[in-house]
Short mmCIF file of C-alpha atoms and ligand atoms in Angstrom, two decimals:
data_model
loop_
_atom_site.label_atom_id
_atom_site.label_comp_id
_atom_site.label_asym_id
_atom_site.label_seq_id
_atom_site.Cartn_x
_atom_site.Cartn_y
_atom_site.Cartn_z
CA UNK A 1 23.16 8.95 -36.93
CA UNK A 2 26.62 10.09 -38.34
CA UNK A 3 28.08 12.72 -36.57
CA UNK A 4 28.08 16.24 -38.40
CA UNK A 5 29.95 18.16 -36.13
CA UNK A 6 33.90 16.55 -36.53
CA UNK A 7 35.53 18.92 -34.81
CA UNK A 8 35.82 22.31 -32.73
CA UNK A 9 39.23 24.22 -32.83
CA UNK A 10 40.16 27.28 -31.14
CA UNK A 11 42.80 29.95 -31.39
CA UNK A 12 43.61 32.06 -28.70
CA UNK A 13 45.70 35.36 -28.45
CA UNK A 14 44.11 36.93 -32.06
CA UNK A 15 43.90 40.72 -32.36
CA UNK A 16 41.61 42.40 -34.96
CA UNK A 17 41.14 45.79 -37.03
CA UNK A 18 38.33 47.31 -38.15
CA UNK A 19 38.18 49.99 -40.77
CA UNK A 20 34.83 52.26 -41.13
CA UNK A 21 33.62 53.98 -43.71
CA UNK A 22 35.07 52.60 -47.10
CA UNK A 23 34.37 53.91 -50.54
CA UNK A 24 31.99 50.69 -51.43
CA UNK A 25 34.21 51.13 -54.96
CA UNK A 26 36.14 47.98 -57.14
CA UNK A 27 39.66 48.57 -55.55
CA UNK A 28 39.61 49.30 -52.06
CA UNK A 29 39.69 46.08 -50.53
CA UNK A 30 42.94 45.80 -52.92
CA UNK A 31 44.77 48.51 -51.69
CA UNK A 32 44.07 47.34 -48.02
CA UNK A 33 45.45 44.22 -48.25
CA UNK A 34 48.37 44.83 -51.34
CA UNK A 35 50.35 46.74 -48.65
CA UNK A 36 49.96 44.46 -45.73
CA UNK A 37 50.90 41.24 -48.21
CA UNK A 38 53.76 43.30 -49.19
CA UNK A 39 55.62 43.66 -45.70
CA UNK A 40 54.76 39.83 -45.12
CA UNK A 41 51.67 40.64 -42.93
CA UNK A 42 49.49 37.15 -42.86
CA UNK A 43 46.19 38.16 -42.46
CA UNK A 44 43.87 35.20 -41.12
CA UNK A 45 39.80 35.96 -41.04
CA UNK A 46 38.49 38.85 -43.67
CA UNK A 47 35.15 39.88 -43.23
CA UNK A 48 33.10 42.62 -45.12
CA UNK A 49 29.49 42.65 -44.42
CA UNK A 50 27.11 44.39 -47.05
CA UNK A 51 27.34 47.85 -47.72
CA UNK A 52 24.68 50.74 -46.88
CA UNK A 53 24.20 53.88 -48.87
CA UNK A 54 27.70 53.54 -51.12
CA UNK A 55 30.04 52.84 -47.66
CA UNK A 56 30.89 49.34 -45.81
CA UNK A 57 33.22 48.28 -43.07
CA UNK A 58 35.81 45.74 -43.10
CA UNK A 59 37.51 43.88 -40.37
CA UNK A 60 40.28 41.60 -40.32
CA UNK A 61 42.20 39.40 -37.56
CA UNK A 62 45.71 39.39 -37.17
CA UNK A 63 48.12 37.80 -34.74
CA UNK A 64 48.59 40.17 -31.72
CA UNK A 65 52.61 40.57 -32.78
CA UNK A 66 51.62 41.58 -36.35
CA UNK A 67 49.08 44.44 -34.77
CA UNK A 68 50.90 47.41 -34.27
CA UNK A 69 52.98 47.19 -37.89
CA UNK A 70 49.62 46.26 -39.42
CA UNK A 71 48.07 49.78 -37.83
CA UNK A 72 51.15 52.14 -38.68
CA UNK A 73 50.91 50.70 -42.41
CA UNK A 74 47.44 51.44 -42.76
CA UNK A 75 48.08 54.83 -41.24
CA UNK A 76 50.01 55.56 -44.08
CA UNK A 77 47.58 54.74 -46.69
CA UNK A 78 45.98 57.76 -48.94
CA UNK A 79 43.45 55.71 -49.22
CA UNK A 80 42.04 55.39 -45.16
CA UNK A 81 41.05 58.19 -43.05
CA UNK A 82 43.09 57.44 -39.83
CA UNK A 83 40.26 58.21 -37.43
CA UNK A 84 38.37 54.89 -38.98
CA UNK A 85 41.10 52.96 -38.31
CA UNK A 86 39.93 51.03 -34.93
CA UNK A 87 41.89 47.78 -33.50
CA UNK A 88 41.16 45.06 -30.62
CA UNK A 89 43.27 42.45 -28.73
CA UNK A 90 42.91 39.79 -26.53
CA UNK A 91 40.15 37.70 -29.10
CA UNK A 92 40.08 34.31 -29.82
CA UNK A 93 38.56 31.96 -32.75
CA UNK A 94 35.95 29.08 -32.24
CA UNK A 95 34.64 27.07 -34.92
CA UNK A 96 32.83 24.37 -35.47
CA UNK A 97 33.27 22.20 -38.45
CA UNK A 98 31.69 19.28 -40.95
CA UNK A 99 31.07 18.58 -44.31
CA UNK A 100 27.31 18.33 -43.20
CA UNK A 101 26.72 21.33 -41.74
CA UNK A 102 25.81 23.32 -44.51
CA UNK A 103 22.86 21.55 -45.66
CA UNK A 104 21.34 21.16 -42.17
CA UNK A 105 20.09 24.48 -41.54
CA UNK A 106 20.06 24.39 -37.56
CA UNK A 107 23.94 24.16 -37.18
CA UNK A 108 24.42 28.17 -36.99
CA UNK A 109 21.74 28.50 -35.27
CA UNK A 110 22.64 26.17 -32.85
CA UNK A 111 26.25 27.79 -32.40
CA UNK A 112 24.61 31.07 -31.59
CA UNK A 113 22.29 29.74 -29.35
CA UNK A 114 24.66 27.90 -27.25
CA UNK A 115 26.96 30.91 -26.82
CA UNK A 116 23.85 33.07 -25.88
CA UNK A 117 23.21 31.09 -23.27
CA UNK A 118 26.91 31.24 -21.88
CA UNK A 119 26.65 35.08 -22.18
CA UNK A 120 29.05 34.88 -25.23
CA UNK A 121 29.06 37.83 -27.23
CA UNK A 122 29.59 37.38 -30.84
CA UNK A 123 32.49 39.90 -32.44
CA UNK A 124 32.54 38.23 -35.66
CA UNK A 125 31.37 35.63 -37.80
CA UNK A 126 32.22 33.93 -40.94
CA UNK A 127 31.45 30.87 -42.72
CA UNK A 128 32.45 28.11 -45.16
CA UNK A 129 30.97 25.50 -46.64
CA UNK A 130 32.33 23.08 -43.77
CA UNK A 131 33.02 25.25 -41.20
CA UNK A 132 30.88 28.13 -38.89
CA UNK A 133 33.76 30.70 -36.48
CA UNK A 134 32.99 33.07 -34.37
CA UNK A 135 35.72 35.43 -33.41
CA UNK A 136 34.69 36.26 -29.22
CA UNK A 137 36.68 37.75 -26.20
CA UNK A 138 39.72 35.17 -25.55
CA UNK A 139 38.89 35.57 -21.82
CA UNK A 140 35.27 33.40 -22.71
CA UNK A 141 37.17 30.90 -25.01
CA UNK A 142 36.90 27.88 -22.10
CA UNK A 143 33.32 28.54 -20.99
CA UNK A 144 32.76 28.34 -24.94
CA UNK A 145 34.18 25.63 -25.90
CA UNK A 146 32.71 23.60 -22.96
CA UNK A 147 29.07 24.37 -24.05
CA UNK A 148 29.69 23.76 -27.61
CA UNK A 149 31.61 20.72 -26.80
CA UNK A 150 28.24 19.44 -24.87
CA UNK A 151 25.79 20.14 -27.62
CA UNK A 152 27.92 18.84 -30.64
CA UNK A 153 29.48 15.95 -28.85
CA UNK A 154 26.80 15.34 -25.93
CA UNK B 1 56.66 25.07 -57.56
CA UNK B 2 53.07 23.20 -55.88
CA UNK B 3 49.85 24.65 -57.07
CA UNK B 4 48.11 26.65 -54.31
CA UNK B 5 44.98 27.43 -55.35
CA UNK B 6 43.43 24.01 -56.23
CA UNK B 7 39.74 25.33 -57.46
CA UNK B 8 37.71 28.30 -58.25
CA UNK B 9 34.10 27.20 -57.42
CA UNK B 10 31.19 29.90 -58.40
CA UNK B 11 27.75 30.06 -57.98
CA UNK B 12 24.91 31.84 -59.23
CA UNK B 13 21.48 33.01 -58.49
CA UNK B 14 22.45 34.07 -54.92
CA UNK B 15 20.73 36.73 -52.73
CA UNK B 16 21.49 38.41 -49.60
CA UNK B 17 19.68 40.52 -46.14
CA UNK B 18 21.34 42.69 -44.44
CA UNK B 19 20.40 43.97 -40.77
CA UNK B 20 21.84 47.12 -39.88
CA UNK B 21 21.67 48.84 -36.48
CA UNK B 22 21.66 44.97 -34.47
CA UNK B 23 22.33 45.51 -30.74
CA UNK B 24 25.92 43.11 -30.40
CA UNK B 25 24.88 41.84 -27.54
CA UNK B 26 24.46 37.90 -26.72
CA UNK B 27 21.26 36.02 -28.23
CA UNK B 28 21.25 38.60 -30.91
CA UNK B 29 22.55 36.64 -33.82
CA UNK B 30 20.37 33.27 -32.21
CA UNK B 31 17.37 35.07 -32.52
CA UNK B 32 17.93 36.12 -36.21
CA UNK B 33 18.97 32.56 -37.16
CA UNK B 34 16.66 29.89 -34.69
CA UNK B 35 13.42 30.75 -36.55
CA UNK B 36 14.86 30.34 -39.98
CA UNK B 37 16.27 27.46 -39.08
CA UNK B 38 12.93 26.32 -37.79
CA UNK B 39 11.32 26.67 -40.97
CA UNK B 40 14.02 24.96 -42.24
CA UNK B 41 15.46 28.13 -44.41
CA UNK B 42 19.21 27.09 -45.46
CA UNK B 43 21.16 30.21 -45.16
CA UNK B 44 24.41 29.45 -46.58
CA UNK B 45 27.42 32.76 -46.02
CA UNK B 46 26.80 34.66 -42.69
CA UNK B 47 29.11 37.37 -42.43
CA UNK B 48 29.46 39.78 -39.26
CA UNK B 49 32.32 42.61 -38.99
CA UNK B 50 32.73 44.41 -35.76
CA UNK B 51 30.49 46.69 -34.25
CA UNK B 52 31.01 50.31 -33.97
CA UNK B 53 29.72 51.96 -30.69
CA UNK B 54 27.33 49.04 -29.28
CA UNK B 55 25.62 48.13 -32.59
CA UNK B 56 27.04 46.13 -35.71
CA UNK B 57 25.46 44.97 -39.09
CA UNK B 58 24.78 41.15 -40.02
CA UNK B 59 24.70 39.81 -43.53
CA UNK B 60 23.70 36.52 -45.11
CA UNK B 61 23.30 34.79 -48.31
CA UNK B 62 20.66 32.11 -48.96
CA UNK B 63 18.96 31.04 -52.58
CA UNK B 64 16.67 32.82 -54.18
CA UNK B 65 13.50 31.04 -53.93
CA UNK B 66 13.45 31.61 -49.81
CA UNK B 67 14.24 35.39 -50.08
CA UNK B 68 10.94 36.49 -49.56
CA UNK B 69 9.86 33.73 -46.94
CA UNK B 70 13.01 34.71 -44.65
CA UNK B 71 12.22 38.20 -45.46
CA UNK B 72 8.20 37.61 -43.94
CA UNK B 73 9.88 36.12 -40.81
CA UNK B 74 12.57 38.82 -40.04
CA UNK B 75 9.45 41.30 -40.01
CA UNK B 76 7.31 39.49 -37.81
CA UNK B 77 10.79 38.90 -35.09
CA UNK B 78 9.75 41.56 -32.28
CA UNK B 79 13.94 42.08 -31.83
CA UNK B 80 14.22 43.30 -35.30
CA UNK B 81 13.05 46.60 -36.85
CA UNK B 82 12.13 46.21 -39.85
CA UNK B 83 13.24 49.30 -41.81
CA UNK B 84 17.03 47.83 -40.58
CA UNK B 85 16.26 45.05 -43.02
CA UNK B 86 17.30 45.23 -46.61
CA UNK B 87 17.83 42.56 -49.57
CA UNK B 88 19.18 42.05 -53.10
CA UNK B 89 19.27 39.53 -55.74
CA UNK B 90 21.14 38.55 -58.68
CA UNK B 91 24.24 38.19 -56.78
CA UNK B 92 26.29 35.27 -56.74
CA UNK B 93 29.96 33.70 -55.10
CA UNK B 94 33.12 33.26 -56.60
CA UNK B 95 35.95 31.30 -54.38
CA UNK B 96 39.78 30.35 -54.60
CA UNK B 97 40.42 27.18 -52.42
CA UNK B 98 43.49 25.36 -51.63
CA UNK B 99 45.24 24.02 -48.75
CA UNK B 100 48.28 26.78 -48.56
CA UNK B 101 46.38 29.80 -49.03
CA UNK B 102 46.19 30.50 -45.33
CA UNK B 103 50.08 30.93 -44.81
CA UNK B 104 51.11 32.79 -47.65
CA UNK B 105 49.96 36.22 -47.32
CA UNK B 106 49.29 37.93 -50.83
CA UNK B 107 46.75 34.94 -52.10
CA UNK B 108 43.17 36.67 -51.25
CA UNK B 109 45.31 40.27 -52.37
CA UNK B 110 46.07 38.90 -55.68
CA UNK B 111 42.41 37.47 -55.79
CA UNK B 112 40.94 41.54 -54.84
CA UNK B 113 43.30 43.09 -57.18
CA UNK B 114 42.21 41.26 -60.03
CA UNK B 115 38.30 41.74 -59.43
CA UNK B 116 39.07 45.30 -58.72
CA UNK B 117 41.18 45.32 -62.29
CA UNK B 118 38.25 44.36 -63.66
CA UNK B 119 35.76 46.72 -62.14
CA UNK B 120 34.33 43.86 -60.47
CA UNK B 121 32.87 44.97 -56.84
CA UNK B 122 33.21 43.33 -53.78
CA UNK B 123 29.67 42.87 -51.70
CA UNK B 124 31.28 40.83 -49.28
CA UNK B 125 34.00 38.89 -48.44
CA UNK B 126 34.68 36.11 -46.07
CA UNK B 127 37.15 33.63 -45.40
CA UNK B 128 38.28 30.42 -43.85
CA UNK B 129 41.32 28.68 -43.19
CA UNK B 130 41.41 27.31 -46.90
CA UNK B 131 39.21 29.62 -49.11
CA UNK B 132 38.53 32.93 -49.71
CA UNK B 133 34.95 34.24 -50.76
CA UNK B 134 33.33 37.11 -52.34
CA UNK B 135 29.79 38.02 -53.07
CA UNK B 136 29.78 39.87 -56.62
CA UNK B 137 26.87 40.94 -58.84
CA UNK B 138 25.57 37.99 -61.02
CA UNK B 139 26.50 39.96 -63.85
CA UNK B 140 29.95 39.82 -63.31
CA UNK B 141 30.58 36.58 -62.60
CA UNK B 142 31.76 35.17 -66.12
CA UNK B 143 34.39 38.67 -66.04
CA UNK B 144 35.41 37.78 -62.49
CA UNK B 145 36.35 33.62 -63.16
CA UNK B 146 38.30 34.79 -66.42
CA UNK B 147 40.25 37.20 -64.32
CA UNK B 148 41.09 35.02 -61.68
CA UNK B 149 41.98 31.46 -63.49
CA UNK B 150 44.26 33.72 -65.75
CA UNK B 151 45.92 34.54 -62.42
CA UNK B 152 45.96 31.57 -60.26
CA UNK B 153 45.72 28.90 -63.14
CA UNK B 154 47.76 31.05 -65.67
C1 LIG C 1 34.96 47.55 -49.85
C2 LIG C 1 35.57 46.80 -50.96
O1 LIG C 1 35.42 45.43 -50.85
C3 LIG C 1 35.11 47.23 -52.33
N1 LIG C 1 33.72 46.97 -52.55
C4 LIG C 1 35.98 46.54 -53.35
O2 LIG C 1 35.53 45.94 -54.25
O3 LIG C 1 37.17 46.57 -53.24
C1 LIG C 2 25.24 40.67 -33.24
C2 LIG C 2 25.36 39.37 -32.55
O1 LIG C 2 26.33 38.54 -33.14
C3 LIG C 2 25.62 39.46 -31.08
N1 LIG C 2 26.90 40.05 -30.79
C4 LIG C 2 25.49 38.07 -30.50
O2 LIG C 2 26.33 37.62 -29.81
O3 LIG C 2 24.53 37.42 -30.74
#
């Protein structure tokens, strides 16, 4: 059967920060990342999960050298209560990808599974059409990308 | 100068769960998606932000017609509570793809700032190395496209 799964790349050494409490409002996801595209910050993963009762939470990843400029602009910002502000190193970024994955539902499922069973926990996750990444602790990246490697590739 | 942003795919007719108050612990997010997966539900964006204190929230999109079926299943999951569970229709995804979004910081900016002009909301976002994503209301979707091929397409 043709292979789905084409390939699973990692990056290692990815911080992240998380920001509470947001105004679920048209314009606050703008004035987040206006500032940081402004001072050259490249942003990498975005992730905003539904909101609950008129507030959400956003995090983003970051390389670990852009962290601490990323943090003190954000402090800055009328716009973000400091104390929601909350930031994490030492991640890394495991994906698998495929034009077929998204019409096979198991894929995800799959993923999850497999890192369950290696005592993986989950930080993130985000999706594409081609493409399923987790964002886990960089200190589990091999054992993860062993087991995935064995159920994608066999 | 190149073109960037090389499409601007929507869709329509999307709906979402959210599960609030998950333990983010491994197997949590394989237990959610196995038994869809099993009854061969085709989620399609799953979106996960960090956790806050031991617990995080989990979103996903999936069509319409297999709202209510997923919905059934989440009840009946003994690792789910099911007053942490909570849908919505009429939604629907609006995109900017191309290959150099990813290293020029300012692209999904320029795409929030726009919506946000608009009074478009943002449900979710999520990304990937060459697209950006946001889940909108259905209703705003013709609003949201103008917006952004005026800025990307000009
Ligand atoms: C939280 C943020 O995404 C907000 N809903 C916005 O549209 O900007
Ligand atoms: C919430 C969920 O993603 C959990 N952290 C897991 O690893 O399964």
């Amino acid at each position: 059967i043709r292979e789905v799964v084409t390939g699973i790349p990692t990056e290692r050494k990815i911080s992240k920060i998380t920001i509470n409490d947001l105004d679920d409002t048209p314009g606050v996801a703008a004035n987040i990342f206006m500032p940081l595209a402004n001072q050259g910050i490249n942003v990498d993963v975005i992730v905003q999960s539904a909101g609950n009762k008129g507030k959400t939470n956003l995090s983003f990843t970051l390389s670990e050298n852009h962290l601490n400029q990323a943090i003190e602009l954000l402090n800055t910002s009328n716009q973000i209560n400091s104390k929601n502000i909350s930031s994490e190193k030492g991640l890394a970024k495991i994906s698998i990808v495929g034009t077929g994955i998204q019409n096979q539902p198991g894929y995800a499922a799959k993923m999850f599974k497999n890192l369950a069973d290696a005592t993986v926990n989950i930080e993130m996750i985000t999706t594409s059409e081609i493409r399923i990444t987790c964002i886990i602790k960089d200190s589990d990246i091999e054992k993860a990308a062993q087991v995935l490697h064995k159920e994608f590739f066999g």
